[in-house]
Short mmCIF file of C-alpha atoms in Angstrom, two decimals:
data_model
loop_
_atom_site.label_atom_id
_atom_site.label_comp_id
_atom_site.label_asym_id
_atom_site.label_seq_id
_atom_site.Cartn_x
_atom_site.Cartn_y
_atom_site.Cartn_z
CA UNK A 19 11.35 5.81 -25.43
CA UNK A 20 11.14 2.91 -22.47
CA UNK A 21 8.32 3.95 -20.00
CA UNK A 22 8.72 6.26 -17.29
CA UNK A 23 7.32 6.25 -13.78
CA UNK A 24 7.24 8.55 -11.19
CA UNK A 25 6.09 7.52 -7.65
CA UNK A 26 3.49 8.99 -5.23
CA UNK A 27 4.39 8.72 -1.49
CA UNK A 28 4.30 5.59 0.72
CA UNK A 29 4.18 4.08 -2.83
CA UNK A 30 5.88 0.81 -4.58
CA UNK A 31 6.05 -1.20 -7.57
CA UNK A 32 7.36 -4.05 -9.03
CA UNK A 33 8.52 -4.40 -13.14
CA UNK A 34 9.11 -7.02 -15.21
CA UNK A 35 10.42 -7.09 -19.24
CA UNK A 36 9.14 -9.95 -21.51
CA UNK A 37 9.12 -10.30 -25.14
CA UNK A 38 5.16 -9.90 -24.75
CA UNK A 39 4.67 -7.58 -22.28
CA UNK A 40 6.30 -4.66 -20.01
CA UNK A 41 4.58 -5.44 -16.79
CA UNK A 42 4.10 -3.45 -13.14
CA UNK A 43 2.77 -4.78 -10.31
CA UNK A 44 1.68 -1.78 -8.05
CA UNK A 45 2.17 -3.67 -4.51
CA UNK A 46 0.86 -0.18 -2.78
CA UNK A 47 0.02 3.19 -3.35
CA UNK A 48 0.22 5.42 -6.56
CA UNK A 49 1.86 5.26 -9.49
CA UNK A 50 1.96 7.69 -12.78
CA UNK A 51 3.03 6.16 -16.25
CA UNK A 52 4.02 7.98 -19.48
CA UNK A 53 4.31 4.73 -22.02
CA UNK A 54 5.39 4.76 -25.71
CA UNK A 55 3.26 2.93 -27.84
CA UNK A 56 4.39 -0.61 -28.94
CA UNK A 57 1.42 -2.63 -29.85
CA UNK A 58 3.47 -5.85 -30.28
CA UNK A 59 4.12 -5.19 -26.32
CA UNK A 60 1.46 -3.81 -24.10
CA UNK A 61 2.08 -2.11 -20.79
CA UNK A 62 0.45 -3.97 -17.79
CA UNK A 63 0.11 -2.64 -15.08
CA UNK A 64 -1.72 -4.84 -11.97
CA UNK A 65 -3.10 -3.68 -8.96
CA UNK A 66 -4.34 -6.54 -6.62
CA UNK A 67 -7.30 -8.58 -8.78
CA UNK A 68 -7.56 -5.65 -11.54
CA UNK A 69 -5.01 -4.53 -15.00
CA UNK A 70 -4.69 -1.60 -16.19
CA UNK A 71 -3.97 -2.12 -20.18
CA UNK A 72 -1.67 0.82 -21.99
CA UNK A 73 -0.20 0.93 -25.62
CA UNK A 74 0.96 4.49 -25.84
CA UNK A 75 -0.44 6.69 -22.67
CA UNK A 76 -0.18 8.63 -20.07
CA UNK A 77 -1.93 7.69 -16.81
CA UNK A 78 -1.90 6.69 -13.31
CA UNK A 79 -2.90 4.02 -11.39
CA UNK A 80 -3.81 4.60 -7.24
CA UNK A 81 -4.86 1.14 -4.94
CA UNK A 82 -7.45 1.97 -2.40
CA UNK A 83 -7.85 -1.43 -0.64
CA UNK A 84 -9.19 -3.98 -2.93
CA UNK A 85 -10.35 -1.14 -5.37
CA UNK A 86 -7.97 1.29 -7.58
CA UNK A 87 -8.46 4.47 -9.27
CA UNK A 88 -7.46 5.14 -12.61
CA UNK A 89 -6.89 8.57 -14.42
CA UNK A 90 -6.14 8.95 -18.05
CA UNK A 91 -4.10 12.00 -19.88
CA UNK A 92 -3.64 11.07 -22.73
CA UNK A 93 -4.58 8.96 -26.01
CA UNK A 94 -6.33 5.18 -24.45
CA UNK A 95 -5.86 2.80 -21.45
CA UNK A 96 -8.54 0.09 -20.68
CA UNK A 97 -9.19 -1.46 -17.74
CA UNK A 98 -9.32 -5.15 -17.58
CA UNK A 99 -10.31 -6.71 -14.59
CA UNK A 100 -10.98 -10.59 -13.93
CA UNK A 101 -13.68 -12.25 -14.00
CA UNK A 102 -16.64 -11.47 -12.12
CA UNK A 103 -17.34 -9.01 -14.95
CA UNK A 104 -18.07 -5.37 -14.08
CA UNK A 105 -20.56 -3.09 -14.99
CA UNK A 106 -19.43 0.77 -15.83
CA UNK A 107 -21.33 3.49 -14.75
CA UNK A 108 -20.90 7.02 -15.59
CA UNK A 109 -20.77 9.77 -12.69
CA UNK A 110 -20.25 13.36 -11.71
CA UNK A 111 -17.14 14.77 -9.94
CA UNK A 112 -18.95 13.72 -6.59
CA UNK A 113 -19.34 10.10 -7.67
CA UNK A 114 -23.04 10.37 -7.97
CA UNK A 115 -24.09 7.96 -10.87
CA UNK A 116 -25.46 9.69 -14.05
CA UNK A 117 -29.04 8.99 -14.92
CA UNK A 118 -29.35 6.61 -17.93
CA UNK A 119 -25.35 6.07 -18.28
CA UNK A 120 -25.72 2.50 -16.58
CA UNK A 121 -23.92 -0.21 -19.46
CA UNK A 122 -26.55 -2.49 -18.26
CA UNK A 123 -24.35 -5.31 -19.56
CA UNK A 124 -21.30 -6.71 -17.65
CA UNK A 125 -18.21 -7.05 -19.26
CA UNK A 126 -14.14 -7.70 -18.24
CA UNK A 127 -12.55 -4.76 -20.50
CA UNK A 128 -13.11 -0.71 -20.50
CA UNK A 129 -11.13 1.78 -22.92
CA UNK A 130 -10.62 4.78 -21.12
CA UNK A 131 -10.20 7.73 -22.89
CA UNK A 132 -8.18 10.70 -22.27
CA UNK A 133 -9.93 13.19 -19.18
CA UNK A 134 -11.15 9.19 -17.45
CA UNK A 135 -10.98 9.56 -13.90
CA UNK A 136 -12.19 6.03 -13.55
CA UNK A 137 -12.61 4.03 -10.25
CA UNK A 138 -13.11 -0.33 -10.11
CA UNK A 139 -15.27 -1.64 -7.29
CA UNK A 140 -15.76 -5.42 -6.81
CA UNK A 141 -18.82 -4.84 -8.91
CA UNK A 142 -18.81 -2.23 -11.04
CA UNK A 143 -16.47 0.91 -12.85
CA UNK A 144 -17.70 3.78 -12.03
CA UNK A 145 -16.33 6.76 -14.38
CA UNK A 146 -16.43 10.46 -14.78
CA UNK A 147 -15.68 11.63 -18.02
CA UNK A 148 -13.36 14.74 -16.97
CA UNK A 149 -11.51 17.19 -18.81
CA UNK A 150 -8.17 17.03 -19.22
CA UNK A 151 -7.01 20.22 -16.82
CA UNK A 152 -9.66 18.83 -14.53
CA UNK A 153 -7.59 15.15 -15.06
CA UNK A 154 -4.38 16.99 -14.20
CA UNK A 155 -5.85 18.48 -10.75
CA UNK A 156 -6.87 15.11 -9.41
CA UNK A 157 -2.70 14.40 -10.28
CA UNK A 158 -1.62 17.74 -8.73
CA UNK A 159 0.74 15.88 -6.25
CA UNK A 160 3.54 15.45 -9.18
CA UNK A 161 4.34 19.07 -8.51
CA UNK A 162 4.01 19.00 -4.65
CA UNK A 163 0.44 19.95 -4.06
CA UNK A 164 -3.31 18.83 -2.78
CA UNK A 165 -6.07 20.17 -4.75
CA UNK A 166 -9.23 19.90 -3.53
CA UNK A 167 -12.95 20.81 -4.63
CA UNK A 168 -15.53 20.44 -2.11
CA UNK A 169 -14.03 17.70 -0.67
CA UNK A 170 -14.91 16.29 2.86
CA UNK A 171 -12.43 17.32 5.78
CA UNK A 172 -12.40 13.47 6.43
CA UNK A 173 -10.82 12.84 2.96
CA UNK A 174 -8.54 15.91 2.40
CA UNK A 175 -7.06 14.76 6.34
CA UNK A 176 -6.80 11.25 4.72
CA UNK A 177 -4.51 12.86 2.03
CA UNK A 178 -2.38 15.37 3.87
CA UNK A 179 -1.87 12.45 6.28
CA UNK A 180 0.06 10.30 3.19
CA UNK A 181 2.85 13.09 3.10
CA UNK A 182 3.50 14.16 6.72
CA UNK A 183 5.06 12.03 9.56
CA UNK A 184 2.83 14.24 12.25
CA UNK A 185 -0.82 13.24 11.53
CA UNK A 186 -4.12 15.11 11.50
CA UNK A 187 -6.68 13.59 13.67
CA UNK A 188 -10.48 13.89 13.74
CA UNK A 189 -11.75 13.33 16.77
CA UNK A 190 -15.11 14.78 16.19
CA UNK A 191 -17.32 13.38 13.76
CA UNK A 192 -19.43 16.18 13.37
CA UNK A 193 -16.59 18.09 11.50
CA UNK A 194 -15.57 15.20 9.33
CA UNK A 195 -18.09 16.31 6.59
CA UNK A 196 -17.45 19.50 6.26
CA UNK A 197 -15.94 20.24 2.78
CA UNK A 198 -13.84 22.84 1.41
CA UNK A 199 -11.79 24.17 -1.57
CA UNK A 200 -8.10 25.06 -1.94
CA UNK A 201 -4.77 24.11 -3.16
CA UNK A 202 -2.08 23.62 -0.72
CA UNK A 203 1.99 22.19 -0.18
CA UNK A 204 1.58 18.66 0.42
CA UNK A 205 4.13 19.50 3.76
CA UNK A 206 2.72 22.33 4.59
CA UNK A 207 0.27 20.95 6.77
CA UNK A 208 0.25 23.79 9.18
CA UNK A 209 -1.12 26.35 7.27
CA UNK A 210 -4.44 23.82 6.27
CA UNK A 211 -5.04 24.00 9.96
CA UNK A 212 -4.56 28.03 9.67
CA UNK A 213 -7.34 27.56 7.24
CA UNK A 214 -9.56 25.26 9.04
CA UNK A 215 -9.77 27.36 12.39
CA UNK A 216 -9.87 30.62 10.63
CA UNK A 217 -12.66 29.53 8.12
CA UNK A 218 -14.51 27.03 10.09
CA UNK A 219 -15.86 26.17 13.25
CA UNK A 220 -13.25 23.79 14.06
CA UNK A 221 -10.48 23.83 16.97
CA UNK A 222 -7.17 22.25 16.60
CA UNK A 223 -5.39 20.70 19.44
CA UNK A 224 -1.39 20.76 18.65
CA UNK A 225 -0.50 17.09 20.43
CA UNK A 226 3.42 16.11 20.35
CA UNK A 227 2.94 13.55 17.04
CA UNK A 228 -0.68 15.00 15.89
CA UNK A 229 -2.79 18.07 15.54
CA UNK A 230 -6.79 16.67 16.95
CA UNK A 231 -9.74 18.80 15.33
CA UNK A 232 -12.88 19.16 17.05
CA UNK A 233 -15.59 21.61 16.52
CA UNK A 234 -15.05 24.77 17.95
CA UNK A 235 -18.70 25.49 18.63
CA UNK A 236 -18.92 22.11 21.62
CA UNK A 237 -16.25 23.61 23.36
#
């Protein structure tokens, strides 16, 4: 079966076929992979400095500036960025490092198992070792949704703004860390502000090309 790939918005890649190696640059954005297994011809797939290395997987692969994010559904990808050498740390679903989980060593390549939501820094690779339904929630925009789990307002705007044309804008930074739950249409924008003034003290604007949240309790 050749490899399949199916695009996240405001996303683009790049592939080349050699006798060694199936290669992808990702030039921006997100990209999700479901790769046969052909040891004699690895799937690469390269993200600015970094490579994400797949036999036989499913995963994706999302650039955030110099760093990407990597989450694994199946069977093993590694992660094999140049030289300087990382160092992986383990963490919880908030990114907090795990006590006594720090490699201590630096190294250039990280298997990833299945459930890996894994993210490379210029320094280290930090990863939480999710479950695989949890996995498929941080992927949830393959069938048109956002899920979120206490997540800051500032990142779930940062997300809803990827898929809509009229953008959310904080313009009060004492609202930006509030954080909330839910699963919503990645176009349906409108009914996430519905949410946010009904279940928190924030006030939306309506602007011709934006919707500007404040909090509701300065006004």
């Amino acid at each position: 079966m050749a490899p399949r790939s199916t695009l996240n918005t405001d996303s683009a890649i790049r592939v080349a076929v050699t006798e060694r190696e199936r290669q992808v640059q990702l030039d921006h954005g997100e990209a999700f992979f479901e790769v046969a297994k052909d040891p004699k011809r690895p799937f690469v797939v390269s993200a600015g400095k970094k490579r994400v290395i797949a036999v036989g997987t499913k995963f994706s692969v999302r650039r955030i500036d110099s760093d990407i994010r990597i989450v694994v559904l199946r069977a093993l990808s590694e992660s094999n960025p140049p030289a300087p050498p990382l160092r992986r740390k383990e963490v919880d679903a908030a990114g907090s490092a795990l006590p006594g989980n720090d490699t201590g060593s630096a190294t250039t390549e990280f298997p990833l198992a299945a459930g890996s939501i894994a993210r490379a820094t210029e320094d280290d690779l930090l990863v939480q070792n999710a479950t695989i339904p949890q996995a498929e929630e941080s992927l949830s925009w393959r069938t048109g949704y956002l899920i979120f789990r206490e997540t800051t307002l500032a990142d779930a705007v940062a997300e809803f703004n990827r898929y809509n044309l009229r953008k959310l804008v904080i313009d009060d930074p004492s609202v930006a860390s509030i954080r909330l739950s839910g699963k919503f249409r990645t176009a349906d924008f409108e009914a996430f502000v519905r949410l946010l003034e009904g279940g928190f003290p924030i006030h939306a604007q309506h602007a011709q090309e934006q919707i500007i949240l404040t909090s509701s309790t300065t006004m």
